[in-house]
PDB file of C-alpha atoms in Angstrom:
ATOM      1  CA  UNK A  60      83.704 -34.928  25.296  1.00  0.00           C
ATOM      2  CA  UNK A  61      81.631 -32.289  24.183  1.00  0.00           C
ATOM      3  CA  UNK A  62      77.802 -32.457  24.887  1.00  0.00           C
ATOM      4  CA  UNK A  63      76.002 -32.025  21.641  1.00  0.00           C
ATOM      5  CA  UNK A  64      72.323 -31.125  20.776  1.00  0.00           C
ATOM      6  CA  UNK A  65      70.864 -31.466  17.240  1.00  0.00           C
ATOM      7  CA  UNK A  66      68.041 -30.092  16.640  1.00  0.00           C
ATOM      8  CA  UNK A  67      65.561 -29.855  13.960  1.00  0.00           C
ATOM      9  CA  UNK A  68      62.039 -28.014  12.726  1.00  0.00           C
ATOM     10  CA  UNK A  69      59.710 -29.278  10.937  1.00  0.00           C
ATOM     11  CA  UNK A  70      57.467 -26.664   8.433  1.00  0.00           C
ATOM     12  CA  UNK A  71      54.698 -27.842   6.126  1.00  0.00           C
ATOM     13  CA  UNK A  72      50.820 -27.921   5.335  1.00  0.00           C
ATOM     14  CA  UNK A  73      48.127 -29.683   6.875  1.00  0.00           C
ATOM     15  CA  UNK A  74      44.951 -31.309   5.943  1.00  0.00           C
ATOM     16  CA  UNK A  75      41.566 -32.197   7.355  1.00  0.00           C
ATOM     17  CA  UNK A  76      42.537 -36.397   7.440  1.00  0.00           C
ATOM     18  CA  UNK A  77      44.064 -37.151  10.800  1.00  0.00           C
ATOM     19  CA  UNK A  78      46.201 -40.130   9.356  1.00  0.00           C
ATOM     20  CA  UNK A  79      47.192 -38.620   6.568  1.00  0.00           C
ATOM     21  CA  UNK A  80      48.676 -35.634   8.352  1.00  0.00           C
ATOM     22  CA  UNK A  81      50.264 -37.905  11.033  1.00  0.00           C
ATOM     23  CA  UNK A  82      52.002 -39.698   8.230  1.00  0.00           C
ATOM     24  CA  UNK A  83      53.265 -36.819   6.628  1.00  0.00           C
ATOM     25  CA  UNK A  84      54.657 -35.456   9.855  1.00  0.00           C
ATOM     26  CA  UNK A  85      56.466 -39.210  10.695  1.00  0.00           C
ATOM     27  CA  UNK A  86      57.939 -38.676   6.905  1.00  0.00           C
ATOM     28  CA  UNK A  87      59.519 -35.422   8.422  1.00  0.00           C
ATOM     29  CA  UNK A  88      60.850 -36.964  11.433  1.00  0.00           C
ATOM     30  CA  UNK A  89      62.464 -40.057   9.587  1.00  0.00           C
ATOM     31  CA  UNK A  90      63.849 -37.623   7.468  1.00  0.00           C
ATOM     32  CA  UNK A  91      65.456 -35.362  10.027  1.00  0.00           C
ATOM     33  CA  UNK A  92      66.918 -38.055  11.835  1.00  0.00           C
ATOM     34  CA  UNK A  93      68.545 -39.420   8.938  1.00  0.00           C
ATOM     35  CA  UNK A  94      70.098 -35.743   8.760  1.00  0.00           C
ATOM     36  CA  UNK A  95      71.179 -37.099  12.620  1.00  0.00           C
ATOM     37  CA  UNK A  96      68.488 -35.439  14.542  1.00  0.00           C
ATOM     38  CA  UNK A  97      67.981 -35.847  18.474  1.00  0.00           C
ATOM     39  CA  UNK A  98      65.121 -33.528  19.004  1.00  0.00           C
ATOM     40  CA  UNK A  99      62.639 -32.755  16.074  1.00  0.00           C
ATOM     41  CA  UNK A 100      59.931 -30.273  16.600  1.00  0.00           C
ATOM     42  CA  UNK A 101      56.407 -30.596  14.291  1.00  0.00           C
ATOM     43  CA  UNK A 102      54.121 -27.508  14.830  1.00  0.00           C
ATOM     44  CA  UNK A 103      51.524 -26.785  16.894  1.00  0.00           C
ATOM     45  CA  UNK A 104      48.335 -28.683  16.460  1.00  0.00           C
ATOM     46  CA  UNK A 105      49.506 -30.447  13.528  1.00  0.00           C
ATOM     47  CA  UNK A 106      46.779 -33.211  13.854  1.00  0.00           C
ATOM     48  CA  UNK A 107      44.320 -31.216  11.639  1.00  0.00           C
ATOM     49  CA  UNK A 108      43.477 -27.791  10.409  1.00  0.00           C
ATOM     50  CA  UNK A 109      44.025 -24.800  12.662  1.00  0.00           C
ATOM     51  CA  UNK A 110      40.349 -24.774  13.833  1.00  0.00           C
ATOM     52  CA  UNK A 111      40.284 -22.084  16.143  1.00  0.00           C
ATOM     53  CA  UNK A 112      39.283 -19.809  13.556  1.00  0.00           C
ATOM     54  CA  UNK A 113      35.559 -19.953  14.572  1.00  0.00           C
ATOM     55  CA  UNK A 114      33.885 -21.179  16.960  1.00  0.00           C
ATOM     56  CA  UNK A 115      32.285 -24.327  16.549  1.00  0.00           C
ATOM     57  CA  UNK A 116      31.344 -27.211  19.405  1.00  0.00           C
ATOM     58  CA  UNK A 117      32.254 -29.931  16.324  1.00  0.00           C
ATOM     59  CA  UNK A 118      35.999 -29.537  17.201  1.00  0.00           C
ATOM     60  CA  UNK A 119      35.843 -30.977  20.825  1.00  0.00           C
ATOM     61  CA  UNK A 120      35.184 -34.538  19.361  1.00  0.00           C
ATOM     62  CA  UNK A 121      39.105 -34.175  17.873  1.00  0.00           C
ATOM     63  CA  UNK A 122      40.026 -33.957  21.601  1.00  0.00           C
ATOM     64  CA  UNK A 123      41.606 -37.054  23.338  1.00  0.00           C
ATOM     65  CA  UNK A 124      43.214 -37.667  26.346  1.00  0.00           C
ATOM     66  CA  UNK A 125      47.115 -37.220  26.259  1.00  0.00           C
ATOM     67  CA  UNK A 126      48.208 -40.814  26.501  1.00  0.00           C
ATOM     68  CA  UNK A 127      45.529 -41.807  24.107  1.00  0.00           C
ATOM     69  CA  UNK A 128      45.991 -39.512  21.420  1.00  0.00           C
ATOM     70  CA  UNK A 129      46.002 -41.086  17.890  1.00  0.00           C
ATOM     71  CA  UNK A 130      49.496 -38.525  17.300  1.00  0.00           C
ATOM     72  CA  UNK A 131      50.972 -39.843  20.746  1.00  0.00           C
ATOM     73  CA  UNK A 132      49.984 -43.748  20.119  1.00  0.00           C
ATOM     74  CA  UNK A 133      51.062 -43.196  16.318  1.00  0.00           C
ATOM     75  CA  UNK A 134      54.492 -41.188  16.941  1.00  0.00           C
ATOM     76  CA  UNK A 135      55.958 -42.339  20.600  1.00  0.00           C
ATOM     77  CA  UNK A 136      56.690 -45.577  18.948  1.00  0.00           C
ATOM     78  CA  UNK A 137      58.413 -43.906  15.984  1.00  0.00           C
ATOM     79  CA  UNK A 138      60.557 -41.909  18.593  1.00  0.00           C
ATOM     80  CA  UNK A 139      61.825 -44.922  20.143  1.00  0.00           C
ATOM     81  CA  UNK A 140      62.546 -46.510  16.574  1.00  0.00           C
ATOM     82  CA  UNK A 141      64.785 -43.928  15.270  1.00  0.00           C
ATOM     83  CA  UNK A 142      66.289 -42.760  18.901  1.00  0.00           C
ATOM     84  CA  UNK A 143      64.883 -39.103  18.627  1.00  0.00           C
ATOM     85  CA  UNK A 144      63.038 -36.700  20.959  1.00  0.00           C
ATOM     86  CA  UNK A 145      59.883 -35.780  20.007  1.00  0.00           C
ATOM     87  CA  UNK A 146      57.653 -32.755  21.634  1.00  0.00           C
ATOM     88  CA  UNK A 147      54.574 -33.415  20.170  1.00  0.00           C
ATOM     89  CA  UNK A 148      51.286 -30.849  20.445  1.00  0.00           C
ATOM     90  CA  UNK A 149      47.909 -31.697  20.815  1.00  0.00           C
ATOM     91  CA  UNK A 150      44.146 -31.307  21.494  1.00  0.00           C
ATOM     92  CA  UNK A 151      44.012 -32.358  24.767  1.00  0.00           C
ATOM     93  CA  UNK A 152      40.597 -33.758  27.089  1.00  0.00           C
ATOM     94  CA  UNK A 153      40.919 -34.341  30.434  1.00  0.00           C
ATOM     95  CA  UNK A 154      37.281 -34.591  32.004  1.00  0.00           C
ATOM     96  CA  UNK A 155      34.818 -32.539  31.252  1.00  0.00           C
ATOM     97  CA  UNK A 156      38.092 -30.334  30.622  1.00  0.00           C
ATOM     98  CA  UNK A 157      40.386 -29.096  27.346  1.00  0.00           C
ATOM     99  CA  UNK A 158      43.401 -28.015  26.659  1.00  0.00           C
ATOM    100  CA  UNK A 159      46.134 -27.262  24.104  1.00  0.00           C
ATOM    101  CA  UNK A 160      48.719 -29.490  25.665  1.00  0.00           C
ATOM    102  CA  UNK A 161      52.545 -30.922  24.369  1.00  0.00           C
ATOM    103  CA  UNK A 162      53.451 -34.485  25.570  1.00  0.00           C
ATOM    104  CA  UNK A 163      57.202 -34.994  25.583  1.00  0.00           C
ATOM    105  CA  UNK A 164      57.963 -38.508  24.170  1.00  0.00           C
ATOM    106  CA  UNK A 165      62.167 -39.392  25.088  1.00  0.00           C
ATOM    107  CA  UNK A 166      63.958 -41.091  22.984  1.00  0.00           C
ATOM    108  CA  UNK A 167      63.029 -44.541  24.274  1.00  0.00           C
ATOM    109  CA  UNK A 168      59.407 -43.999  23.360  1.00  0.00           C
ATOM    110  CA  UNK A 169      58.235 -43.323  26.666  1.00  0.00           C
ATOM    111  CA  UNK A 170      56.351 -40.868  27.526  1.00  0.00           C
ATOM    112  CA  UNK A 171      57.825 -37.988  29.682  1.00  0.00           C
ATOM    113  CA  UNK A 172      54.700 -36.186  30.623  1.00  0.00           C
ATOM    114  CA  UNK A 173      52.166 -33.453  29.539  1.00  0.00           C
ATOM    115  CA  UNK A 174      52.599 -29.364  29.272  1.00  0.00           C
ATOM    116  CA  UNK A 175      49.383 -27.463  28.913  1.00  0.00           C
ATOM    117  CA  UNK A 176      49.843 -23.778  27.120  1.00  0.00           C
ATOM    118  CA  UNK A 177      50.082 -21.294  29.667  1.00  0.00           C
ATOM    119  CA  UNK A 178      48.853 -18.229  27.855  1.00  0.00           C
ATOM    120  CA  UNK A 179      45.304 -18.231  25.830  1.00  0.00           C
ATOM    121  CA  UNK A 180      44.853 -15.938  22.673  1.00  0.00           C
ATOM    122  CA  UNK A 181      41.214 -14.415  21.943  1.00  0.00           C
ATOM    123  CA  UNK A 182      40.751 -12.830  18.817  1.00  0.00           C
ATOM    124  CA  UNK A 183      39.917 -12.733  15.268  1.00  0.00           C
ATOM    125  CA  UNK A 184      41.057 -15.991  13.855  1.00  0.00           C
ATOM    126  CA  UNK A 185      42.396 -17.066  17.014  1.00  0.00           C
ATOM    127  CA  UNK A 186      39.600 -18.044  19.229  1.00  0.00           C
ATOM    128  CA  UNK A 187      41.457 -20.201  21.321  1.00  0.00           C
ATOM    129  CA  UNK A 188      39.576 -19.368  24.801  1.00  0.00           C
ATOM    130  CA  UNK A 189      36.402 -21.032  23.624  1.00  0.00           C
ATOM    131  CA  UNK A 190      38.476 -24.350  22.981  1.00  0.00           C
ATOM    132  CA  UNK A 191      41.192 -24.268  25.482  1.00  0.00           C
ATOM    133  CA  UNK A 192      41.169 -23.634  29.518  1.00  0.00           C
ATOM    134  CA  UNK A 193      44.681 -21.900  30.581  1.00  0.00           C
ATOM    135  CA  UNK A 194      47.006 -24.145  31.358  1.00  0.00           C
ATOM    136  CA  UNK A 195      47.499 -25.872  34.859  1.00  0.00           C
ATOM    137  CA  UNK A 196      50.908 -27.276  34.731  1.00  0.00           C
ATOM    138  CA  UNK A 197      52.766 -24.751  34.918  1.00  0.00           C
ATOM    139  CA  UNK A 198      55.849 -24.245  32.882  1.00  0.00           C
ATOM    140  CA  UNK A 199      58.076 -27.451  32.774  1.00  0.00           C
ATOM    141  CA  UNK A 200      61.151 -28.587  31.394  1.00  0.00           C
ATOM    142  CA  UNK A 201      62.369 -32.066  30.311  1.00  0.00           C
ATOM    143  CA  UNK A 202      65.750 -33.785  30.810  1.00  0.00           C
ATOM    144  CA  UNK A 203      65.603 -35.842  27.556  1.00  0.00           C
ATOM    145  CA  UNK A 204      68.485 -38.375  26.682  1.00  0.00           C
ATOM    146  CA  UNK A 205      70.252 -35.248  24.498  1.00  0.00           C
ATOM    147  CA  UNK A 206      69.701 -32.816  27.353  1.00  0.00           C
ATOM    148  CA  UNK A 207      67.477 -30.719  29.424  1.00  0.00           C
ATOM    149  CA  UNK A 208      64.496 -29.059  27.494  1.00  0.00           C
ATOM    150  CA  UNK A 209      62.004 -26.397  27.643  1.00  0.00           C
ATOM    151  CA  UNK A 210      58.718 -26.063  25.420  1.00  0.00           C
ATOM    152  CA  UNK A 211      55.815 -23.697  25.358  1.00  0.00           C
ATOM    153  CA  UNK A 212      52.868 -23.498  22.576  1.00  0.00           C
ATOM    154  CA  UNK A 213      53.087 -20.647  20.119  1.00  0.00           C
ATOM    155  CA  UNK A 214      51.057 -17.747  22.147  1.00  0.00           C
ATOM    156  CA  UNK A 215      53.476 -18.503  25.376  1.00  0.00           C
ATOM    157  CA  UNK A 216      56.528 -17.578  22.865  1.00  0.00           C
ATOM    158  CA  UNK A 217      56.124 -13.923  23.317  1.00  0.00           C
ATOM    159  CA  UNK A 218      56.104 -14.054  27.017  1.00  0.00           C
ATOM    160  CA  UNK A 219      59.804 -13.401  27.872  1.00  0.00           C
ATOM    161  CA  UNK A 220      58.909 -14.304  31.357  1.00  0.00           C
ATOM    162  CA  UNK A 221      58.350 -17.534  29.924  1.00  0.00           C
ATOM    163  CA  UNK A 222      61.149 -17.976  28.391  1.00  0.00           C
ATOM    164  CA  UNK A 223      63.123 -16.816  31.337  1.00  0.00           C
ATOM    165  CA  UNK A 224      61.204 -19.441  33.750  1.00  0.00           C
ATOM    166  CA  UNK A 225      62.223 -21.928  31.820  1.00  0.00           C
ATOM    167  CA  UNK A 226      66.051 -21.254  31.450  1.00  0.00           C
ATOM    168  CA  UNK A 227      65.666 -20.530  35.694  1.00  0.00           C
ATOM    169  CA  UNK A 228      64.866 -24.305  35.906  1.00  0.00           C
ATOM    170  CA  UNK A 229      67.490 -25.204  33.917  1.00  0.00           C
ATOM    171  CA  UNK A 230      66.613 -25.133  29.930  1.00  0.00           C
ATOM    172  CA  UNK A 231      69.420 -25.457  27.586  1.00  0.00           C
ATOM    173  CA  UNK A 232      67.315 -24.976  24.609  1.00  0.00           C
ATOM    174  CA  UNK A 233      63.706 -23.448  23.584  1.00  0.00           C
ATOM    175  CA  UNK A 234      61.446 -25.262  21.459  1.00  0.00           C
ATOM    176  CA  UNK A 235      58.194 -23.340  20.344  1.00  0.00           C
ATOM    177  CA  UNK A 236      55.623 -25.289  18.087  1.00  0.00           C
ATOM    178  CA  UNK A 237      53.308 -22.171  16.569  1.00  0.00           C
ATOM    179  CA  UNK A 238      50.344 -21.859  13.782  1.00  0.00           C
ATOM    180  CA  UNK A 239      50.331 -18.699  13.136  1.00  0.00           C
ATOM    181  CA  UNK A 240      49.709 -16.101  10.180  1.00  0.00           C
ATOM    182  CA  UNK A 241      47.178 -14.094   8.352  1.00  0.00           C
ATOM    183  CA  UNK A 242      45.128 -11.769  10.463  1.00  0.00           C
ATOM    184  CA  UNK A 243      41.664 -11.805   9.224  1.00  0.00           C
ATOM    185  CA  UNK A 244      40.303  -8.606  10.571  1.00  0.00           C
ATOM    186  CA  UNK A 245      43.612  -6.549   9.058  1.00  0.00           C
ATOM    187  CA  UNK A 246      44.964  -7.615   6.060  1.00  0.00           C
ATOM    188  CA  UNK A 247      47.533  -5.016   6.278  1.00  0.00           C
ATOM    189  CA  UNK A 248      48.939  -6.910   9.639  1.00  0.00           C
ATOM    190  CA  UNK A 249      51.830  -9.455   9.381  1.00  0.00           C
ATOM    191  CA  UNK A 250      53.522 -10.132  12.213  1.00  0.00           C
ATOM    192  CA  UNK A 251      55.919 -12.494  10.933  1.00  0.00           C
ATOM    193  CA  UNK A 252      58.840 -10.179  11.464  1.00  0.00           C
ATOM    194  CA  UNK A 253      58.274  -9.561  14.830  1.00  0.00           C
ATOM    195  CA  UNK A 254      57.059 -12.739  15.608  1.00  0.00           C
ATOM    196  CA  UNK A 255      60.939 -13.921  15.099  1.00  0.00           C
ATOM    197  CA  UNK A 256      62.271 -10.909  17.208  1.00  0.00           C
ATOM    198  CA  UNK A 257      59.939 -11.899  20.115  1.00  0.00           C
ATOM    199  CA  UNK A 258      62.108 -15.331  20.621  1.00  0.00           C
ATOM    200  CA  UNK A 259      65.519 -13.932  19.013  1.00  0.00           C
ATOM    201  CA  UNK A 260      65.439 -11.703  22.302  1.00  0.00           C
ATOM    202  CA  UNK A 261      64.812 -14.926  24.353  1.00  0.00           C
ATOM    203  CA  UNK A 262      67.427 -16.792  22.977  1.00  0.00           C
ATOM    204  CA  UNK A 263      69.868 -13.250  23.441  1.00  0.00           C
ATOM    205  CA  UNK A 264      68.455 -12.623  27.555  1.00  0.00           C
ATOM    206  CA  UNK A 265      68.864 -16.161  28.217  1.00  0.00           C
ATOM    207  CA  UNK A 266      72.279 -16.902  25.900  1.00  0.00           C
ATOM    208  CA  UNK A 267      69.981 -20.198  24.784  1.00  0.00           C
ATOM    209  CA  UNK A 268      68.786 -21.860  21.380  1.00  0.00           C
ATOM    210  CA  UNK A 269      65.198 -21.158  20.400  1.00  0.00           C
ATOM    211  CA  UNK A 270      63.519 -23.547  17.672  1.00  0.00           C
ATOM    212  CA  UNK A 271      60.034 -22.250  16.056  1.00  0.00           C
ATOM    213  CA  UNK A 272      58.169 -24.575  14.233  1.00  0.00           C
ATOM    214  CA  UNK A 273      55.204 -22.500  12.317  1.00  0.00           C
ATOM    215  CA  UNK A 274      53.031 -24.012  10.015  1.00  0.00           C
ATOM    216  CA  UNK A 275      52.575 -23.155   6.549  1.00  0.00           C
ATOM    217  CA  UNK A 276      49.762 -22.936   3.395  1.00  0.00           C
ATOM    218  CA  UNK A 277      46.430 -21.636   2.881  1.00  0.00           C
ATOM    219  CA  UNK A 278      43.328 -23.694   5.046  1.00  0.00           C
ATOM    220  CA  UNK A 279      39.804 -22.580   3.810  1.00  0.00           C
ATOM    221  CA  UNK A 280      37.395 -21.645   6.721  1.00  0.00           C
ATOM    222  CA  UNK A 281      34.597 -24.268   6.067  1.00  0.00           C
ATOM    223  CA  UNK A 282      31.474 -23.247   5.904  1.00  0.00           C
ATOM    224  CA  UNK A 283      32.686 -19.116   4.992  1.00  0.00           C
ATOM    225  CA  UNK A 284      33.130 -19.215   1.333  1.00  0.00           C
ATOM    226  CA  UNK A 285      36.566 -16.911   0.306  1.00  0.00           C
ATOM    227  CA  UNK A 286      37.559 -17.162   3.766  1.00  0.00           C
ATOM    228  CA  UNK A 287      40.436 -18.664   5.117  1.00  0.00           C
ATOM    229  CA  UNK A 288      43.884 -18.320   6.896  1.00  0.00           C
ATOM    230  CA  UNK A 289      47.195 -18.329   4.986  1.00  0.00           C
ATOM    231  CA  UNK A 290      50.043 -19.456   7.791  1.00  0.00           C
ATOM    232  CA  UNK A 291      53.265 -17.608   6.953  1.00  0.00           C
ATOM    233  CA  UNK A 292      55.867 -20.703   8.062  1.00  0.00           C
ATOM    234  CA  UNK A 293      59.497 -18.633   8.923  1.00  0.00           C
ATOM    235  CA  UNK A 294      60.195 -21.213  10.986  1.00  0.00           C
ATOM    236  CA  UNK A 295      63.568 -20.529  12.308  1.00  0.00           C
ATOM    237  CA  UNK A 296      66.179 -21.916  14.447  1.00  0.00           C
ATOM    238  CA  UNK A 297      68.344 -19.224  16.394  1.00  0.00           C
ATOM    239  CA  UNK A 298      71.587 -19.162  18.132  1.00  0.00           C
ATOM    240  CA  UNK A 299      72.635 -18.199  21.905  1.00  0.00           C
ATOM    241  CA  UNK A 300      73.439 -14.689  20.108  1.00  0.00           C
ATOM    242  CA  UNK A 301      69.549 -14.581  18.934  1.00  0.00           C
ATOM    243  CA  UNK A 302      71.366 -14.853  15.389  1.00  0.00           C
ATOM    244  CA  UNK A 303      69.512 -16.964  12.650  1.00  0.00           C
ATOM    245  CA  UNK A 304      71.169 -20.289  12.165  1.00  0.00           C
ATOM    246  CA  UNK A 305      68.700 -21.981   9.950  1.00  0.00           C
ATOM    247  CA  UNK A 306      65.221 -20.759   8.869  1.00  0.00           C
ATOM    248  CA  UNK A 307      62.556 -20.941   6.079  1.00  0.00           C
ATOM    249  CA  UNK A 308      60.607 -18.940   4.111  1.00  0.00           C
ATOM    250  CA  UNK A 309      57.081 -18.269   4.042  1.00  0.00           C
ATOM    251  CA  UNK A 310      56.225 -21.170   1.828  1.00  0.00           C
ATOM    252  CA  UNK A 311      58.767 -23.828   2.152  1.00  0.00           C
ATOM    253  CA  UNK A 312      58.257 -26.960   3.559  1.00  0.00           C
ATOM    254  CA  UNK A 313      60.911 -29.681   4.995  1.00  0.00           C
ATOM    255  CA  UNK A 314      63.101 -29.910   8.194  1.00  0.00           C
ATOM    256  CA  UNK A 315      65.633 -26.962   9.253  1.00  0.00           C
ATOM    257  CA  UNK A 316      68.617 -28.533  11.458  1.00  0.00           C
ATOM    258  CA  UNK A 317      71.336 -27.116  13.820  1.00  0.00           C
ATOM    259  CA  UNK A 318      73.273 -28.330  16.241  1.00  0.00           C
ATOM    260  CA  UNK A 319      74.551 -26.836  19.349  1.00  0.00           C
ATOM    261  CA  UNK A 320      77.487 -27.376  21.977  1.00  0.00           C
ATOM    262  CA  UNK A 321      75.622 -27.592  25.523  1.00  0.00           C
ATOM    263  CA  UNK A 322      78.972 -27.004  27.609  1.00  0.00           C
ATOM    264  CA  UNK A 323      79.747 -24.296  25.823  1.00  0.00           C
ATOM    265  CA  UNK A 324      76.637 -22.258  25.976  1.00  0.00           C
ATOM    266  CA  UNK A 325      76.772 -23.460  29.800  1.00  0.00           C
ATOM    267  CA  UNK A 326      80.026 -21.630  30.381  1.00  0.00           C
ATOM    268  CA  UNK A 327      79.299 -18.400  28.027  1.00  0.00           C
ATOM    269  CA  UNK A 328      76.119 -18.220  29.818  1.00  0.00           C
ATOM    270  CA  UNK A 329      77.666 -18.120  33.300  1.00  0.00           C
ATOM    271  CA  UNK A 330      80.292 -15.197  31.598  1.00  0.00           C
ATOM    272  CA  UNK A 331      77.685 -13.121  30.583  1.00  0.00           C
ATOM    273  CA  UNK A 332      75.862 -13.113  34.118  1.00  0.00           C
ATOM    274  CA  UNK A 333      72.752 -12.480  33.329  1.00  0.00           C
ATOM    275  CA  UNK A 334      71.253 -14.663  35.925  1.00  0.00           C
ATOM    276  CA  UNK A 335      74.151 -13.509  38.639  1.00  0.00           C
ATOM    277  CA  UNK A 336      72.927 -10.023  38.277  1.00  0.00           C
ATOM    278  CA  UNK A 337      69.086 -10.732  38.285  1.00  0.00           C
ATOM    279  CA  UNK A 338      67.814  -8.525  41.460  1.00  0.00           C
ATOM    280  CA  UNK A 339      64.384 -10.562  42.507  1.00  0.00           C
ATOM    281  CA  UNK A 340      63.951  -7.902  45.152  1.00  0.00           C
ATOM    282  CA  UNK A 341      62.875  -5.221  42.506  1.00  0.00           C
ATOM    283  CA  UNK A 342      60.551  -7.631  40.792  1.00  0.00           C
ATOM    284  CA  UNK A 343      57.730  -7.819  42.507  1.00  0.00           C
ATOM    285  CA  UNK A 344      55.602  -5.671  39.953  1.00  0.00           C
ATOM    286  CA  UNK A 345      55.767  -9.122  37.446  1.00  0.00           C
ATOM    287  CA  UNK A 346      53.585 -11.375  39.641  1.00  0.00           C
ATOM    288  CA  UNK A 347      51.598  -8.194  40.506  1.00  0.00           C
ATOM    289  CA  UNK A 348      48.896  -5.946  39.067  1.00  0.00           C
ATOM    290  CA  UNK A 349      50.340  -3.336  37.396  1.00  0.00           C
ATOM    291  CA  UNK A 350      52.102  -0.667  39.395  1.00  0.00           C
ATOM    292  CA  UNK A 351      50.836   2.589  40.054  1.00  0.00           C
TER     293      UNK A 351
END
């Protein structure tokens, strides 16, 4: 019998009220997995507004620790209603210490554990260094009841050498949750385009399913009157060809759903040799500074 993975992406605005987003986002998830959903993906930091935009010490008070976050305590219990996956990101303390973390929640409702995003943006509308330390978990992977998963945080998506880590340790599916769109210092720069092409490549090197779950809407800058950042959603689900399966547009909001055959991919995978022919010997230069 066939092992099957359905997957699904949620896209849609956010708010300033905690509950209120949380409850919109568990309307999403009982919708997907009434579409038969196993593993749902909301977007990255979906417990408020994207506030890395500035930099302002108010924020850290949204921080909690991972098995005490109001998403976690709201949502594992949801996951173990309706039988579904859920990788669900967060604003993460630990200590005198923060981070922009994922806790992977199996389908029982239990808890699986806590990623912390690898790789750190710093710039214009994407402060994220002042909020977030790097990540000290290393990448990880999660055998879930519907299979074994990988997830990093939007910035860690263009890192092929994450992408590749993860389908070393034995991935059979990508799942990115991203917020992500207008650049405030270039209004001329929209990298939604390439932003897909950056993890349609990892699904093509790695002959695996990527899922990007981008937020969408305008969120005023509080505080900076006329400011604010417009997310440009394209959430997208692609194939082990990098082709698009499912996707949205830049405004849409809802659940995108696809399902894939896991032995299959396994097998085409092993025919296309991509991981047979790797040659670690000439790689040094990657874990290095850069060559001469």
């Amino acid at each position: 019998m066939a092992r099957i993975l359905k997957t699904a992406a949620i896209q849609t605005s956010y708010g300033m009220d905690l509950d209120a987003n949380i409850r919109k986002t568990a309307d999403f998830i009982r919708q997907a997995a009434d579409g038969g959903a196993q593993v749902i993906l909301p977007s990255e930091l979906f417990q408020g507004p994207y506030f890395c935009v500035a930099q302002e010490e108010r924020w850290f008070a949204t921080a909690h620790p991972w098995r005490e976050h109001p998403c976690v305590t709201a949502l594992a219990p949801l996951a173990g209603e309706l039988g579904v996956v859920l990788p669900i990101s967060i604003f993460e303390r630990e200590g005198p210490h923060y981070f922009n973390s994922l806790v992977m929640v199996d389908a029982d409702g239990s808890l699986m554990g806590v990623y912390r995003k690898s790789h750190i943006p710093d710039g214009p509308g994407y402060m994220e260094k002042y909020y977030f330390r790097p990540g000290d978990t290393g990448f990880r992977v999660w055998d879930t009841r519907f299979g074994r998963i990988g997830v990093g945080i939007c910035w860690d998506q263009w890192y092929p050498e994450a992408a590749r880590a993860m389908a070393l340790m034995g991935a059979e599916a990508l799942f990115y949750p991203t917020a992500i769109g207008s650049e405030p210092h270039d209004e001329t720069l929209d990298t939604a385009a390439p932003w897909r092409r950056a993890m349609q490549g990892h699904a093509v090197s790695n002959v695996i399913p990527v899922i990007g779950a981008n937020r969408t809407g305008f969120e005023p800058w509080d505080g900076y009157p006329g400011g604010g950042q417009r997310f440009y959603g394209s959430s997208f689900i692609a194939d082990h060809r990098g082709d698009l399966v499912a996707e949205f547009g830049r405004d849409d909001e809802g659940v995108l759903a696809a399902e894939f055959d896991l032995d299959f991919l396994a097998t085409h995978r092993a025919a296309w040799g991509f991981f047979r022919d790797r040659r670690t010997d000439l790689y040094g230069a990657l874990a290095g500074p850069c060559p001469a």
